[in-house]
mmCIF file of C-alpha atoms and ligand atoms in Angstrom:
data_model
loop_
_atom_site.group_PDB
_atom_site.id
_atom_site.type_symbol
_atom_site.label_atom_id
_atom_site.label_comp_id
_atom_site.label_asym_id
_atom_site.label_seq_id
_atom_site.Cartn_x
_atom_site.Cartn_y
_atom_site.Cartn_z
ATOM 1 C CA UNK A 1 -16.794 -19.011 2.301
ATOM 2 C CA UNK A 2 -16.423 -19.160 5.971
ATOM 3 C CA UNK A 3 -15.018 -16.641 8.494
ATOM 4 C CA UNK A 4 -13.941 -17.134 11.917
ATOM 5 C CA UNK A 5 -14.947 -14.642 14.324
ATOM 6 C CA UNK A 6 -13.181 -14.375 18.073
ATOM 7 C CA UNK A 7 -15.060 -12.235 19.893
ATOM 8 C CA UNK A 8 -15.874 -13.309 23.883
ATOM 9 C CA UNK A 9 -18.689 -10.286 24.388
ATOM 10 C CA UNK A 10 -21.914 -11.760 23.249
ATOM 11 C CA UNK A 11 -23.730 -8.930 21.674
ATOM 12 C CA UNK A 12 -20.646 -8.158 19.302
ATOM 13 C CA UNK A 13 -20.193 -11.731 18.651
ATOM 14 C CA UNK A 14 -23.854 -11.827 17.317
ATOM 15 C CA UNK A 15 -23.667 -8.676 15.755
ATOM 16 C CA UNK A 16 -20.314 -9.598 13.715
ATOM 17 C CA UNK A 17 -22.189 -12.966 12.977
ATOM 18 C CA UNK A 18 -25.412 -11.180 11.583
ATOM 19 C CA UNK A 19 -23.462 -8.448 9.570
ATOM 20 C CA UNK A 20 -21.103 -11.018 7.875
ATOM 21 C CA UNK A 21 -23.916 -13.631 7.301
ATOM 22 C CA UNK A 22 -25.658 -10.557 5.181
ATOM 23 C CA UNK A 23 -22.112 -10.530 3.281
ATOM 24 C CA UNK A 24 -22.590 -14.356 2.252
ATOM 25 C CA UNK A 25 -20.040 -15.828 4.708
ATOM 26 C CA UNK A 26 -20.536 -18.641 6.639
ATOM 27 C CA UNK A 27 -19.736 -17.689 10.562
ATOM 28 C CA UNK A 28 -18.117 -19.570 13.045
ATOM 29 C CA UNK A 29 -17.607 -17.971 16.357
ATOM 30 C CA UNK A 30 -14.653 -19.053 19.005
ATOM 31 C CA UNK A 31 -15.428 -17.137 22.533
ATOM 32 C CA UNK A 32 -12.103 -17.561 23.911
ATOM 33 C CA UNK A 33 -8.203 -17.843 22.849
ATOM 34 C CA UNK A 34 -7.737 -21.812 23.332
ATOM 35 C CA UNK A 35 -10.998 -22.470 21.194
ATOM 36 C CA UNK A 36 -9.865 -20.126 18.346
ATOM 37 C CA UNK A 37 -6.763 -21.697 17.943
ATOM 38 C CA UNK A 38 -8.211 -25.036 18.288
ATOM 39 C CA UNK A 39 -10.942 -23.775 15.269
ATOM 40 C CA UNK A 40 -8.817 -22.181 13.347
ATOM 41 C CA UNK A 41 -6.189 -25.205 13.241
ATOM 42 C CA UNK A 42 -9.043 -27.490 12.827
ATOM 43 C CA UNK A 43 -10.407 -26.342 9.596
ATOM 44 C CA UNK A 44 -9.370 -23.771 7.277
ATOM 45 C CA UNK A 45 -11.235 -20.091 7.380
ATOM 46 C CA UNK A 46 -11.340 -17.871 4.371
ATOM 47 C CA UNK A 47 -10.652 -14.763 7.057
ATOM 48 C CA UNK A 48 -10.571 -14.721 10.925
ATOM 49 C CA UNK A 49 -11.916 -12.097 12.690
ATOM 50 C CA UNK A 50 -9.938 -11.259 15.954
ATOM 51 C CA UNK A 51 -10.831 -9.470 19.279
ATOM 52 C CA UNK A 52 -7.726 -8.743 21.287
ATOM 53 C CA UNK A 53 -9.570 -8.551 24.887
ATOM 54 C CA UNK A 54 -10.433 -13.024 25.718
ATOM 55 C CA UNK A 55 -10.001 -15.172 28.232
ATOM 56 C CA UNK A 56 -7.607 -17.385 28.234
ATOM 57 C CA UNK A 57 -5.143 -15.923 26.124
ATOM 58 C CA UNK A 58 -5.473 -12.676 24.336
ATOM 59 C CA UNK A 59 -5.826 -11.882 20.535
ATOM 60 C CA UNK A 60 -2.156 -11.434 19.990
ATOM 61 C CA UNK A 61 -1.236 -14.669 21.368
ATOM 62 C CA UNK A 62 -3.960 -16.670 19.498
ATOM 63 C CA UNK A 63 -2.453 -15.031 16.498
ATOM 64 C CA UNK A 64 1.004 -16.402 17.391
ATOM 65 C CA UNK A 65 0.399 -19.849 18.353
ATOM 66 C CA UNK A 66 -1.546 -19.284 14.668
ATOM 67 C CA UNK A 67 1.289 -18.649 12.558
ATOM 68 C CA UNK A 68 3.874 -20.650 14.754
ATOM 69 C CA UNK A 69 1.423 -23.427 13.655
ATOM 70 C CA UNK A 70 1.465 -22.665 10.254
ATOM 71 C CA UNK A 71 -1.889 -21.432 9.722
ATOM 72 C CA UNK A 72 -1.833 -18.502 7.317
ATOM 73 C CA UNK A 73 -5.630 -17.709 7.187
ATOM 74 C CA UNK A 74 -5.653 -13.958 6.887
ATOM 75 C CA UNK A 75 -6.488 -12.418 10.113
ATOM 76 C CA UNK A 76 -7.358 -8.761 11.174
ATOM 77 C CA UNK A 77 -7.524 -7.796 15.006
ATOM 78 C CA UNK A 78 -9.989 -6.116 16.492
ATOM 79 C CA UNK A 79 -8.669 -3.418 18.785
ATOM 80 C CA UNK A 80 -9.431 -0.645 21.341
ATOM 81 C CA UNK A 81 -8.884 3.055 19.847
ATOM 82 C CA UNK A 82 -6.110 3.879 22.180
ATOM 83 C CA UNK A 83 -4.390 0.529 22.067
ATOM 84 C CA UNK A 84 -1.627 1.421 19.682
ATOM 85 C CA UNK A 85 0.775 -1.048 21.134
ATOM 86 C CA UNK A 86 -1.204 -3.554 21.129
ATOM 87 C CA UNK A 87 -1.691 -2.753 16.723
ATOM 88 C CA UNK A 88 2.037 -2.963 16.639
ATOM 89 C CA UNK A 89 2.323 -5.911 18.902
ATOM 90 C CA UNK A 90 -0.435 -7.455 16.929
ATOM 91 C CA UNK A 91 1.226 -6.816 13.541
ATOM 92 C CA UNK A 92 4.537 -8.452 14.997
ATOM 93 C CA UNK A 93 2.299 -11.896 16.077
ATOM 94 C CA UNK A 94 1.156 -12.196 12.095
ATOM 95 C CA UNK A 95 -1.899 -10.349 12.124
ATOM 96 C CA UNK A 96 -2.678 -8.774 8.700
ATOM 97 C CA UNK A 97 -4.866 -6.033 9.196
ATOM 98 C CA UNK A 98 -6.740 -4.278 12.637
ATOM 99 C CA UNK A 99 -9.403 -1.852 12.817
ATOM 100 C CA UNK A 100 -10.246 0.173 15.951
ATOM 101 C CA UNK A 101 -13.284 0.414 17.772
ATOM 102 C CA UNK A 102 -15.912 1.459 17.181
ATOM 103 C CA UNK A 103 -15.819 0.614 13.323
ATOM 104 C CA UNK A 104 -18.368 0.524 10.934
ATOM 105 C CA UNK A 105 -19.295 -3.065 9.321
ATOM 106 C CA UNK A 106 -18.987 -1.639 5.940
ATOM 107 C CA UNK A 107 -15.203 -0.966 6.456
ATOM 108 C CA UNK A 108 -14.955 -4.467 8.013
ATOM 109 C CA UNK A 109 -16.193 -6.339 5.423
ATOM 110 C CA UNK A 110 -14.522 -3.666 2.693
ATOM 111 C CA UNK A 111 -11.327 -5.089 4.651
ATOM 112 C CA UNK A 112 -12.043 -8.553 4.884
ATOM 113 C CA UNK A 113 -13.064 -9.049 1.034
ATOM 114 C CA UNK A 114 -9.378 -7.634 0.544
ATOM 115 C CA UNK A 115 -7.899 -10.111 3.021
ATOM 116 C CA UNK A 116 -9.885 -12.775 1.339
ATOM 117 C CA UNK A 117 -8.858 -11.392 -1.982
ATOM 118 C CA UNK A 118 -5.418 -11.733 -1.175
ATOM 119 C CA UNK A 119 -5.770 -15.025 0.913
ATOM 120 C CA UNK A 120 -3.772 -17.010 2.911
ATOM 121 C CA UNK A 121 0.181 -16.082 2.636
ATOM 122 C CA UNK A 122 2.912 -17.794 4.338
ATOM 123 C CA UNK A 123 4.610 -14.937 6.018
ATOM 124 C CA UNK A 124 8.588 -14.960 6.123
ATOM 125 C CA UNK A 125 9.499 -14.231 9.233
ATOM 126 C CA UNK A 126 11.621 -11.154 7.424
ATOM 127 C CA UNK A 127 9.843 -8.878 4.895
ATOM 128 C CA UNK A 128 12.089 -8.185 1.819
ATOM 129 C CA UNK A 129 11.331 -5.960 -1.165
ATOM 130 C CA UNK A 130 14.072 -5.193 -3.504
ATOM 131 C CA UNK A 131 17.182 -4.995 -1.576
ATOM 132 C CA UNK A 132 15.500 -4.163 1.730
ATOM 133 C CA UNK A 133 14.387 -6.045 4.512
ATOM 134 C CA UNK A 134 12.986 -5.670 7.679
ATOM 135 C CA UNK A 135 12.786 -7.737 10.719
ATOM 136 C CA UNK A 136 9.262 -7.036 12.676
ATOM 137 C CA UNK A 137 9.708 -8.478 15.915
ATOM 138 C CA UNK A 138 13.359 -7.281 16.092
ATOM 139 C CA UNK A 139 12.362 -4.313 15.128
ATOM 140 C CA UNK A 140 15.615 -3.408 12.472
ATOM 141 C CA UNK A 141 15.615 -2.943 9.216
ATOM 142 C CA UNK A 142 18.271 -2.876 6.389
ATOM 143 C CA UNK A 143 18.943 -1.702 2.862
ATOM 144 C CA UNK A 144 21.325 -4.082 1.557
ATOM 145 C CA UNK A 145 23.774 -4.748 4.047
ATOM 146 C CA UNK A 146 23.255 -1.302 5.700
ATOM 147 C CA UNK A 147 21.689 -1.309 9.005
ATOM 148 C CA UNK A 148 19.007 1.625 8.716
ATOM 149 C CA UNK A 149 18.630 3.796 12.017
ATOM 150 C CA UNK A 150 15.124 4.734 11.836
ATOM 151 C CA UNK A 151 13.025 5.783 14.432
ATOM 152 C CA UNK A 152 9.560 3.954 15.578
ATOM 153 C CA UNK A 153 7.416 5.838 13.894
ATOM 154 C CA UNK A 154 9.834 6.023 10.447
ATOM 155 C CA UNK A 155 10.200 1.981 10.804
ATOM 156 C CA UNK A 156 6.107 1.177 11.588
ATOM 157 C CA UNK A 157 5.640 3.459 8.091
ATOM 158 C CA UNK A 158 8.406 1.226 6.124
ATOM 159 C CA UNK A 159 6.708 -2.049 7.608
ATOM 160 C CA UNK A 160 2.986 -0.823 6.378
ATOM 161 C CA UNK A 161 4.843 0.125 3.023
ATOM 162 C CA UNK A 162 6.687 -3.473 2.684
ATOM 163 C CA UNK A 163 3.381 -5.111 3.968
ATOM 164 C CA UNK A 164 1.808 -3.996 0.529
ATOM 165 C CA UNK A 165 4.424 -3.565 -1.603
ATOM 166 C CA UNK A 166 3.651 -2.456 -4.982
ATOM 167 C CA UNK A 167 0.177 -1.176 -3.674
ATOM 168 C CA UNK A 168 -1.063 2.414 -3.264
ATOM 169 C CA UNK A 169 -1.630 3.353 0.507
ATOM 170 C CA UNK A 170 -3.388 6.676 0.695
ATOM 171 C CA UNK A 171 -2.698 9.133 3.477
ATOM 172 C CA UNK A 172 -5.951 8.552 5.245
ATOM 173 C CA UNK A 173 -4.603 4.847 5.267
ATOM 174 C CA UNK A 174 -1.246 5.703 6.568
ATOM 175 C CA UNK A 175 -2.063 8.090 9.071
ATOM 176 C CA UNK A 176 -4.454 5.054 10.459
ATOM 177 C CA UNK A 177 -2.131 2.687 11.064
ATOM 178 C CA UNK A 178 1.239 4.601 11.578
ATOM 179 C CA UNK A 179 -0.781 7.045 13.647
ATOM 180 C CA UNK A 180 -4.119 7.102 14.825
ATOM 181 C CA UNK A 181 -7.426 6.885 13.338
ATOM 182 C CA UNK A 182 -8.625 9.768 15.380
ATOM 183 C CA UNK A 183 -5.257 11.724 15.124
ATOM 184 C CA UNK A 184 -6.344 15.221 14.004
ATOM 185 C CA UNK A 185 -2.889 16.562 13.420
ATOM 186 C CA UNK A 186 -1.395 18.032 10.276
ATOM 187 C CA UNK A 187 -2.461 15.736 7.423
ATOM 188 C CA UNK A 188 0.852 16.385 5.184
ATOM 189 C CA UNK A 189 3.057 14.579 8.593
ATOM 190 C CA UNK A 190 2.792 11.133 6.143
ATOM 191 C CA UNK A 191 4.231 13.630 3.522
ATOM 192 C CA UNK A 192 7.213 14.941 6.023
ATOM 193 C CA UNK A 193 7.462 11.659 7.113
ATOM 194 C CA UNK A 194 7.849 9.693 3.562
ATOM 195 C CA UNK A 195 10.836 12.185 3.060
ATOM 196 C CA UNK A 196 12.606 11.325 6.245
ATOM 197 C CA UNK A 197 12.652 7.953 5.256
ATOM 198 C CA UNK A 198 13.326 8.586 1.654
ATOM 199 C CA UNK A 199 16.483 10.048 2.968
ATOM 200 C CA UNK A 200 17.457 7.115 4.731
ATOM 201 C CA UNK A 201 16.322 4.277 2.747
ATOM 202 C CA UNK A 202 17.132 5.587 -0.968
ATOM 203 C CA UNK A 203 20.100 5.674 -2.714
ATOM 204 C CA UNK A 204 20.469 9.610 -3.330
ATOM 205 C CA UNK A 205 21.567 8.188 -7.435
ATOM 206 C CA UNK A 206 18.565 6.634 -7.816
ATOM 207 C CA UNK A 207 14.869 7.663 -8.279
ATOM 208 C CA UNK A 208 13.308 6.743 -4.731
ATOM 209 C CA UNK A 209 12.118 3.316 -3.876
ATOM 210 C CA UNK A 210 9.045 4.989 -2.252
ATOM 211 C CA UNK A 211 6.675 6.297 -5.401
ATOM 212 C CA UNK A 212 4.317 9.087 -4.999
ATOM 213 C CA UNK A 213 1.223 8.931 -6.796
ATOM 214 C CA UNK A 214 -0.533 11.922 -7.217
ATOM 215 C CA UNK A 215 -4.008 12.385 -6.004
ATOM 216 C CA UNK A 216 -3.445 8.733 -4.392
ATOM 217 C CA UNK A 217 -0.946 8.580 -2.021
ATOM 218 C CA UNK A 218 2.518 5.874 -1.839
ATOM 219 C CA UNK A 219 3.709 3.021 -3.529
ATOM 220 C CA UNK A 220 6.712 0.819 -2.431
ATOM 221 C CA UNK A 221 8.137 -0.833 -5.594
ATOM 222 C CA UNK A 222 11.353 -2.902 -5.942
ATOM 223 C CA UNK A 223 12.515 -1.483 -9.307
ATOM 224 C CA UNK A 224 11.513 2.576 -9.317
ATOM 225 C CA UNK A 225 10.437 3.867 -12.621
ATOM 226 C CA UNK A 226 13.518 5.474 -14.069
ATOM 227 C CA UNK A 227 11.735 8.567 -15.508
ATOM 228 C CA UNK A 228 9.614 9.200 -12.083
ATOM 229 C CA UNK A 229 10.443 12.339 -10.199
HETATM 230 CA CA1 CA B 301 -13.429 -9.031 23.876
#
């Protein structure tokens, strides 16, 4: 299987290359944003491996011109720690996944055999599970025909919930991407924070859209289990 890995800086280019070799993928490496684009629209790549820092044009833009082209490999961005926006702006582009640096290759490759796993998914342009829906680069979301005022925070944790719908995020998971991987705040804010937008997303005569599952974490499903809590 082959990856795709952007990456400009030649150390972590060959250190990406060496680690994901060891995996069993076969590694291609673009050092700028016109030559990943033109490699990943050349052939198709089981994953693509993203910096967001390159000359010519940056991560997030490569990952634009990717989807606008129609090329759904699965991608995850590589970003600085303290480059939240660019996550969110990243998301937004197509991206599927992102992991800050520094990272350890074992949770790379942990996330890229899930990207693989899943592989390449046309992305509508607006998520929809069940009766909701969500516009990422607006930035709005809906529940039926209800606009939902939520706030940034409340709609990045809905968009990470109706990214993997039907899938158990812990809160480790949660608080990664909604927050920060180094945010050392109150762990039970994903808790405070699923109930906000329980309140605005759920239909107070139904059981709530957003599952918990003990010991795990959250589950988005379209049809909530009558008899759950
Ligand atoms: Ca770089």
């Amino acid at each position: 299987m082959r990856i795709l890995v952007v990456e400009d800086e030649p150390r972590m280019a060959d250190l990406l290359r060496r680690a994901l070799t060891e995996e069993g993928y076969s590694i291609d490496v673009a050092g700028d944003g016109p030559e990943a684009v033109w490699a990943a629209t050349e052939r198709s790549y089981a994953a693509i491996v993203l910096d967001i820092m390159l000359p010519g044009y940056d991560g997030i833009e490569v990952c634009r011109r990717l989807r606008d082209a129609e090329c759904w490999s699965p991608i995850i961005m590589l970003t600085a720690r303290d480059e939240i926006p660019d996550r969110v702006r990243g998301l937004d582009a197509g991206a599927d996944d992102y992991l800050a640096k520094p990272f350890s290759f074992d949770e790379l490759a942990a996330r890229i055999r899930s990207l693989v796993r899943r592989g390449a998914t046309p992305r509508p342009r607006i998520l929809a599970v069940g009766d909701l829906r969500l516009d990422p680069a607006k930035r709005l979301a809906w529940r039926g025909a209800a606009l939902l005022t939520l706030t940034p925070r409340e709609l990045a944790l809905l968009e990470l919930l109706m990214r993997h719908p039907g899938e158990v995020l812990t809160r480790t998971r949660i608080i990664h991407h909604v927050w920060d991987p180094l945010y050392d705040g109150l762990s039970n804010v994903v808790d405070q924070y699923v109930g906000y937008l329980r309140r605005k997303i759920d239909d107070p005569r139904q059981p709530s859209m957003i599952e918990t599952v003990r010991g795990a974490g959250y589950r988005l499903v379209e049809a909530p289990d009558k008899g759950a809590p």
